[in-house]
Amino acid sequence: FADPQRSQDIVASLSASHGAVSATKTFLSAERKSYRVLFDLDTGSEPLSELRLVLESRGKPISEKWLYRWTP
C-alpha cells in the first residue's frame, strides 16, 4: 500500500450470508500502510450474518480473507 497509484485498483469484495451490505467505503492510510473498509449491514430480522471480505486488485485477491459472525 505504499504506492498510492496502485491502491486505486484495490476493491473490497464484501459479502454477507444474510442481509444486505451497502454504503461500502474504502480508505488508504499511507502512514499506517493499511487499508480501511467501512460499510453498513442491514440484517432485517435475521439473528446472525456471516461476513466475508477480501481486498482484490485486477480481479485477484491481494489480502487474507476476513471473516466475522455478526450477532445483535
Short mmCIF file of the N, C-alpha and C atoms (twelve columns), coordinates in Angstrom:
data_MODEL
# 
_entry.id   MODEL 
# 
loop_
_atom_site.group_PDB 
_atom_site.id 
_atom_site.type_symbol 
_atom_site.label_atom_id 
_atom_site.label_alt_id 
_atom_site.label_comp_id 
_atom_site.label_asym_id 
_atom_site.label_seq_id 
_atom_site.Cartn_x 
_atom_site.Cartn_y 
_atom_site.Cartn_z 
_atom_site.pdbx_PDB_model_num 
ATOM 1   N N  . PHE A 1  0.813   -1.204  0.000   1 
ATOM 2   C CA . PHE A 1  0.000   0.000   0.000   1 
ATOM 3   C C  . PHE A 1  0.850   1.259   0.000   1 
ATOM 4   N N  . ALA A 2  2.117   1.104   -0.210  1 
ATOM 5   C CA . ALA A 2  2.997   2.252   -0.179  1 
ATOM 6   C C  . ALA A 2  2.823   3.142   -1.409  1 
ATOM 7   N N  . ASP A 3  2.362   2.583   -2.512  1 
ATOM 8   C CA . ASP A 3  2.195   3.337   -3.753  1 
ATOM 9   C C  . ASP A 3  0.730   3.743   -3.923  1 
ATOM 10  N N  . PRO A 4  0.399   5.032   -3.705  1 
ATOM 11  C CA . PRO A 4  -0.995  5.482   -3.827  1 
ATOM 12  C C  . PRO A 4  -1.605  5.231   -5.203  1 
ATOM 13  N N  . GLN A 5  -0.808  5.245   -6.259  1 
ATOM 14  C CA . GLN A 5  -1.334  4.991   -7.608  1 
ATOM 15  C C  . GLN A 5  -1.838  3.558   -7.726  1 
ATOM 16  N N  . ARG A 6  -1.098  2.609   -7.204  1 
ATOM 17  C CA . ARG A 6  -1.513  1.203   -7.266  1 
ATOM 18  C C  . ARG A 6  -2.723  0.940   -6.392  1 
ATOM 19  N N  . SER A 7  -2.880  1.707   -5.322  1 
ATOM 20  C CA . SER A 7  -4.000  1.478   -4.412  1 
ATOM 21  C C  . SER A 7  -5.338  1.845   -5.039  1 
ATOM 22  N N  . GLN A 8  -5.327  2.603   -6.123  1 
ATOM 23  C CA . GLN A 8  -6.571  2.961   -6.803  1 
ATOM 24  C C  . GLN A 8  -7.231  1.739   -7.434  1 
ATOM 25  N N  . ASP A 9  -6.473  0.687   -7.683  1 
ATOM 26  C CA . ASP A 9  -7.008  -0.536  -8.283  1 
ATOM 27  C C  . ASP A 9  -7.615  -1.473  -7.242  1 
ATOM 28  N N  . ILE A 10 -7.478  -1.156  -5.969  1 
ATOM 29  C CA . ILE A 10 -7.933  -2.045  -4.910  1 
ATOM 30  C C  . ILE A 10 -9.444  -1.923  -4.703  1 
ATOM 31  N N  . VAL A 11 -10.096 -3.087  -4.650  1 
ATOM 32  C CA . VAL A 11 -11.545 -3.161  -4.463  1 
ATOM 33  C C  . VAL A 11 -11.828 -4.078  -3.275  1 
ATOM 34  N N  . ALA A 12 -12.784 -3.684  -2.457  1 
ATOM 35  C CA . ALA A 12 -13.201 -4.527  -1.338  1 
ATOM 36  C C  . ALA A 12 -14.326 -5.443  -1.811  1 
ATOM 37  N N  . SER A 13 -14.077 -6.740  -1.781  1 
ATOM 38  C CA . SER A 13 -15.094 -7.730  -2.138  1 
ATOM 39  C C  . SER A 13 -15.726 -8.200  -0.834  1 
ATOM 40  N N  . LEU A 14 -16.963 -7.769  -0.576  1 
ATOM 41  C CA . LEU A 14 -17.627 -7.995  0.697   1 
ATOM 42  C C  . LEU A 14 -18.949 -8.704  0.479   1 
ATOM 43  N N  . SER A 15 -19.219 -9.724  1.286   1 
ATOM 44  C CA . SER A 15 -20.496 -10.427 1.183   1 
ATOM 45  C C  . SER A 15 -21.011 -10.768 2.577   1 
ATOM 46  N N  . ALA A 16 -22.324 -10.984 2.651   1 
ATOM 47  C CA . ALA A 16 -22.979 -11.356 3.905   1 
ATOM 48  C C  . ALA A 16 -23.901 -12.537 3.630   1 
ATOM 49  N N  . SER A 17 -23.922 -13.509 4.542   1 
ATOM 50  C CA . SER A 17 -24.769 -14.678 4.354   1 
ATOM 51  C C  . SER A 17 -26.250 -14.321 4.476   1 
ATOM 52  N N  . HIS A 18 -26.568 -13.357 5.314   1 
ATOM 53  C CA . HIS A 18 -27.943 -12.874 5.483   1 
ATOM 54  C C  . HIS A 18 -27.904 -11.358 5.543   1 
ATOM 55  N N  . GLY A 19 -28.852 -10.721 4.901   1 
ATOM 56  C CA . GLY A 19 -28.927 -9.267  4.945   1 
ATOM 57  C C  . GLY A 19 -28.298 -8.629  3.730   1 
ATOM 58  N N  . ALA A 20 -28.256 -7.303  3.763   1 
ATOM 59  C CA . ALA A 20 -27.739 -6.525  2.640   1 
ATOM 60  C C  . ALA A 20 -26.615 -5.615  3.104   1 
ATOM 61  N N  . VAL A 21 -25.525 -5.598  2.342   1 
ATOM 62  C CA . VAL A 21 -24.396 -4.721  2.593   1 
ATOM 63  C C  . VAL A 21 -24.546 -3.510  1.679   1 
ATOM 64  N N  . SER A 22 -24.348 -2.310  2.241   1 
ATOM 65  C CA . SER A 22 -24.445 -1.093  1.426   1 
ATOM 66  C C  . SER A 22 -23.444 -0.059  1.931   1 
ATOM 67  N N  . ALA A 23 -23.363 1.033   1.213   1 
ATOM 68  C CA . ALA A 23 -22.520 2.186   1.578   1 
ATOM 69  C C  . ALA A 23 -21.078 1.774   1.876   1 
ATOM 70  N N  . THR A 24 -20.525 0.889   1.061   1 
ATOM 71  C CA . THR A 24 -19.142 0.458   1.258   1 
ATOM 72  C C  . THR A 24 -18.195 1.583   0.875   1 
ATOM 73  N N  . LYS A 25 -17.281 1.906   1.789   1 
ATOM 74  C CA . LYS A 25 -16.281 2.952   1.547   1 
ATOM 75  C C  . LYS A 25 -14.916 2.388   1.899   1 
ATOM 76  N N  . THR A 26 -13.914 2.775   1.134   1 
ATOM 77  C CA . THR A 26 -12.555 2.314   1.380   1 
ATOM 78  C C  . THR A 26 -11.634 3.508   1.556   1 
ATOM 79  N N  . PHE A 27 -10.648 3.348   2.432   1 
ATOM 80  C CA . PHE A 27 -9.704  4.414   2.725   1 
ATOM 81  C C  . PHE A 27 -8.300  3.837   2.816   1 
ATOM 82  N N  . LEU A 28 -7.359  4.489   2.167   1 
ATOM 83  C CA . LEU A 28 -5.952  4.125   2.270   1 
ATOM 84  C C  . LEU A 28 -5.325  4.972   3.359   1 
ATOM 85  N N  . SER A 29 -4.606  4.342   4.277   1 
ATOM 86  C CA . SER A 29 -3.853  5.048   5.303   1 
ATOM 87  C C  . SER A 29 -2.377  4.848   4.992   1 
ATOM 88  N N  . ALA A 30 -1.802  5.793   4.250   1 
ATOM 89  C CA . ALA A 30 -0.416  5.658   3.808   1 
ATOM 90  C C  . ALA A 30 0.558   5.629   4.988   1 
ATOM 91  N N  . GLU A 31 0.318   6.464   6.002   1 
ATOM 92  C CA . GLU A 31 1.247   6.494   7.134   1 
ATOM 93  C C  . GLU A 31 1.214   5.199   7.940   1 
ATOM 94  N N  . ARG A 32 0.073   4.500   7.962   1 
ATOM 95  C CA . ARG A 32 -0.020  3.227   8.676   1 
ATOM 96  C C  . ARG A 32 0.177   2.036   7.742   1 
ATOM 97  N N  . LYS A 33 0.284   2.318   6.445   1 
ATOM 98  C CA . LYS A 33 0.421   1.271   5.429   1 
ATOM 99  C C  . LYS A 33 -0.685  0.238   5.572   1 
ATOM 100 N N  . SER A 34 -1.909  0.752   5.645   1 
ATOM 101 C CA . SER A 34 -3.064  -0.127  5.801   1 
ATOM 102 C C  . SER A 34 -4.231  0.389   4.973   1 
ATOM 103 N N  . TYR A 35 -5.256  -0.424  4.907   1 
ATOM 104 C CA . TYR A 35 -6.443  -0.122  4.115   1 
ATOM 105 C C  . TYR A 35 -7.646  -0.331  5.015   1 
ATOM 106 N N  . ARG A 36 -8.563  0.615   5.051   1 
ATOM 107 C CA . ARG A 36 -9.743  0.531   5.914   1 
ATOM 108 C C  . ARG A 36 -10.991 0.416   5.058   1 
ATOM 109 N N  . VAL A 37 -11.909 -0.446  5.478   1 
ATOM 110 C CA . VAL A 37 -13.176 -0.634  4.777   1 
ATOM 111 C C  . VAL A 37 -14.311 -0.394  5.764   1 
ATOM 112 N N  . LEU A 38 -15.233 0.486   5.394   1 
ATOM 113 C CA . LEU A 38 -16.421 0.767   6.198   1 
ATOM 114 C C  . LEU A 38 -17.645 0.384   5.386   1 
ATOM 115 N N  . PHE A 39 -18.690 -0.073  6.065   1 
ATOM 116 C CA . PHE A 39 -19.903 -0.475  5.358   1 
ATOM 117 C C  . PHE A 39 -21.074 -0.497  6.319   1 
ATOM 118 N N  . ASP A 40 -22.269 -0.530  5.768   1 
ATOM 119 C CA . ASP A 40 -23.497 -0.698  6.542   1 
ATOM 120 C C  . ASP A 40 -24.029 -2.095  6.270   1 
ATOM 121 N N  . LEU A 41 -24.606 -2.697  7.302   1 
ATOM 122 C CA . LEU A 41 -25.198 -4.028  7.184   1 
ATOM 123 C C  . LEU A 41 -26.614 -3.968  7.724   1 
ATOM 124 N N  . ASP A 42 -27.575 -4.367  6.910   1 
ATOM 125 C CA . ASP A 42 -28.978 -4.457  7.338   1 
ATOM 126 C C  . ASP A 42 -29.366 -5.924  7.288   1 
ATOM 127 N N  . THR A 43 -29.513 -6.540  8.456   1 
ATOM 128 C CA . THR A 43 -29.843 -7.959  8.516   1 
ATOM 129 C C  . THR A 43 -31.341 -8.204  8.660   1 
ATOM 130 N N  . GLY A 44 -32.126 -7.119  8.705   1 
ATOM 131 C CA . GLY A 44 -33.555 -7.296  8.891   1 
ATOM 132 C C  . GLY A 44 -33.808 -7.967  10.228  1 
ATOM 133 N N  . SER A 45 -34.522 -9.074  10.211  1 
ATOM 134 C CA . SER A 45 -34.830 -9.784  11.464  1 
ATOM 135 C C  . SER A 45 -33.969 -11.034 11.648  1 
ATOM 136 N N  . GLU A 46 -32.943 -11.194 10.824  1 
ATOM 137 C CA . GLU A 46 -32.075 -12.376 10.934  1 
ATOM 138 C C  . GLU A 46 -31.272 -12.320 12.232  1 
ATOM 139 N N  . PRO A 47 -31.097 -13.461 12.900  1 
ATOM 140 C CA . PRO A 47 -30.377 -13.477 14.175  1 
ATOM 141 C C  . PRO A 47 -28.856 -13.414 14.044  1 
ATOM 142 N N  . LEU A 48 -28.326 -13.674 12.843  1 
ATOM 143 C CA . LEU A 48 -26.879 -13.590 12.639  1 
ATOM 144 C C  . LEU A 48 -26.581 -13.454 11.151  1 
ATOM 145 N N  . SER A 49 -25.359 -13.053 10.867  1 
ATOM 146 C CA . SER A 49 -24.901 -12.968 9.485   1 
ATOM 147 C C  . SER A 49 -23.406 -13.217 9.462   1 
ATOM 148 N N  . GLU A 50 -22.962 -14.041 8.534   1 
ATOM 149 C CA . GLU A 50 -21.541 -14.317 8.339   1 
ATOM 150 C C  . GLU A 50 -21.019 -13.328 7.299   1 
ATOM 151 N N  . LEU A 51 -20.038 -12.523 7.682   1 
ATOM 152 C CA . LEU A 51 -19.447 -11.532 6.776   1 
ATOM 153 C C  . LEU A 51 -18.105 -12.033 6.278   1 
ATOM 154 N N  . ARG A 52 -17.841 -11.789 4.998   1 
ATOM 155 C CA . ARG A 52 -16.564 -12.164 4.388   1 
ATOM 156 C C  . ARG A 52 -16.068 -10.994 3.562   1 
ATOM 157 N N  . LEU A 53 -14.779 -10.686 3.731   1 
ATOM 158 C CA . LEU A 53 -14.191 -9.577  2.988   1 
ATOM 159 C C  . LEU A 53 -12.790 -9.942  2.551   1 
ATOM 160 N N  . VAL A 54 -12.469 -9.613  1.322   1 
ATOM 161 C CA . VAL A 54 -11.112 -9.768  0.819   1 
ATOM 162 C C  . VAL A 54 -10.825 -8.569  -0.082  1 
ATOM 163 N N  . LEU A 55 -9.603  -8.070  -0.042  1 
ATOM 164 C CA . LEU A 55 -9.206  -6.991  -0.933  1 
ATOM 165 C C  . LEU A 55 -8.704  -7.605  -2.223  1 
ATOM 166 N N  . GLU A 56 -9.129  -7.012  -3.335  1 
ATOM 167 C CA . GLU A 56 -8.741  -7.514  -4.655  1 
ATOM 168 C C  . GLU A 56 -8.147  -6.389  -5.493  1 
ATOM 169 N N  . SER A 57 -7.269  -6.773  -6.396  1 
ATOM 170 C CA . SER A 57 -6.702  -5.856  -7.373  1 
ATOM 171 C C  . SER A 57 -6.710  -6.560  -8.719  1 
ATOM 172 N N  . ARG A 58 -7.357  -5.939  -9.669  1 
ATOM 173 C CA . ARG A 58 -7.474  -6.514  -11.019 1 
ATOM 174 C C  . ARG A 58 -8.064  -7.917  -10.992 1 
ATOM 175 N N  . GLY A 59 -9.059  -8.114  -10.094 1 
ATOM 176 C CA . GLY A 59 -9.778  -9.378  -10.027 1 
ATOM 177 C C  . GLY A 59 -9.094  -10.489 -9.265  1 
ATOM 178 N N  . LYS A 60 -7.931  -10.203 -8.656  1 
ATOM 179 C CA . LYS A 60 -7.203  -11.219 -7.914  1 
ATOM 180 C C  . LYS A 60 -7.080  -10.807 -6.450  1 
ATOM 181 N N  . PRO A 61 -7.204  -11.767 -5.515  1 
ATOM 182 C CA . PRO A 61 -7.076  -11.430 -4.102  1 
ATOM 183 C C  . PRO A 61 -5.664  -10.961 -3.770  1 
ATOM 184 N N  . ILE A 62 -5.579  -9.916  -2.936  1 
ATOM 185 C CA . ILE A 62 -4.270  -9.408  -2.507  1 
ATOM 186 C C  . ILE A 62 -4.180  -9.361  -0.975  1 
ATOM 187 N N  . SER A 63 -5.181  -9.898  -0.302  1 
ATOM 188 C CA . SER A 63 -5.167  -9.917  1.162   1 
ATOM 189 C C  . SER A 63 -5.702  -11.252 1.655   1 
ATOM 190 N N  . GLU A 64 -5.554  -11.460 2.941   1 
ATOM 191 C CA . GLU A 64 -6.191  -12.614 3.554   1 
ATOM 192 C C  . GLU A 64 -7.700  -12.374 3.570   1 
ATOM 193 N N  . LYS A 65 -8.458  -13.430 3.787   1 
ATOM 194 C CA . LYS A 65 -9.921  -13.303 3.870   1 
ATOM 195 C C  . LYS A 65 -10.299 -12.996 5.312   1 
ATOM 196 N N  . TRP A 66 -11.079 -11.931 5.499   1 
ATOM 197 C CA . TRP A 66 -11.568 -11.544 6.814   1 
ATOM 198 C C  . TRP A 66 -12.935 -12.160 7.003   1 
ATOM 199 N N  . LEU A 67 -13.148 -12.871 8.110   1 
ATOM 200 C CA . LEU A 67 -14.426 -13.499 8.420   1 
ATOM 201 C C  . LEU A 67 -14.916 -12.971 9.763   1 
ATOM 202 N N  . TYR A 68 -16.211 -12.724 9.832   1 
ATOM 203 C CA . TYR A 68 -16.799 -12.219 11.082  1 
ATOM 204 C C  . TYR A 68 -18.228 -12.673 11.192  1 
ATOM 205 N N  . ARG A 69 -18.614 -13.165 12.341  1 
ATOM 206 C CA . ARG A 69 -20.009 -13.538 12.577  1 
ATOM 207 C C  . ARG A 69 -20.662 -12.419 13.370  1 
ATOM 208 N N  . TRP A 70 -21.619 -11.740 12.722  1 
ATOM 209 C CA . TRP A 70 -22.354 -10.652 13.381  1 
ATOM 210 C C  . TRP A 70 -23.561 -11.230 14.109  1 
ATOM 211 N N  . THR A 71 -23.740 -10.810 15.357  1 
ATOM 212 C CA . THR A 71 -24.935 -11.131 16.121  1 
ATOM 213 C C  . THR A 71 -25.344 -9.866  16.862  1 
ATOM 214 N N  . PRO A 72 -26.651 -9.677  17.065  1 
ATOM 215 C CA . PRO A 72 -27.085 -8.437  17.734  1 
ATOM 216 C C  . PRO A 72 -26.699 -8.398  19.212  1 
# 
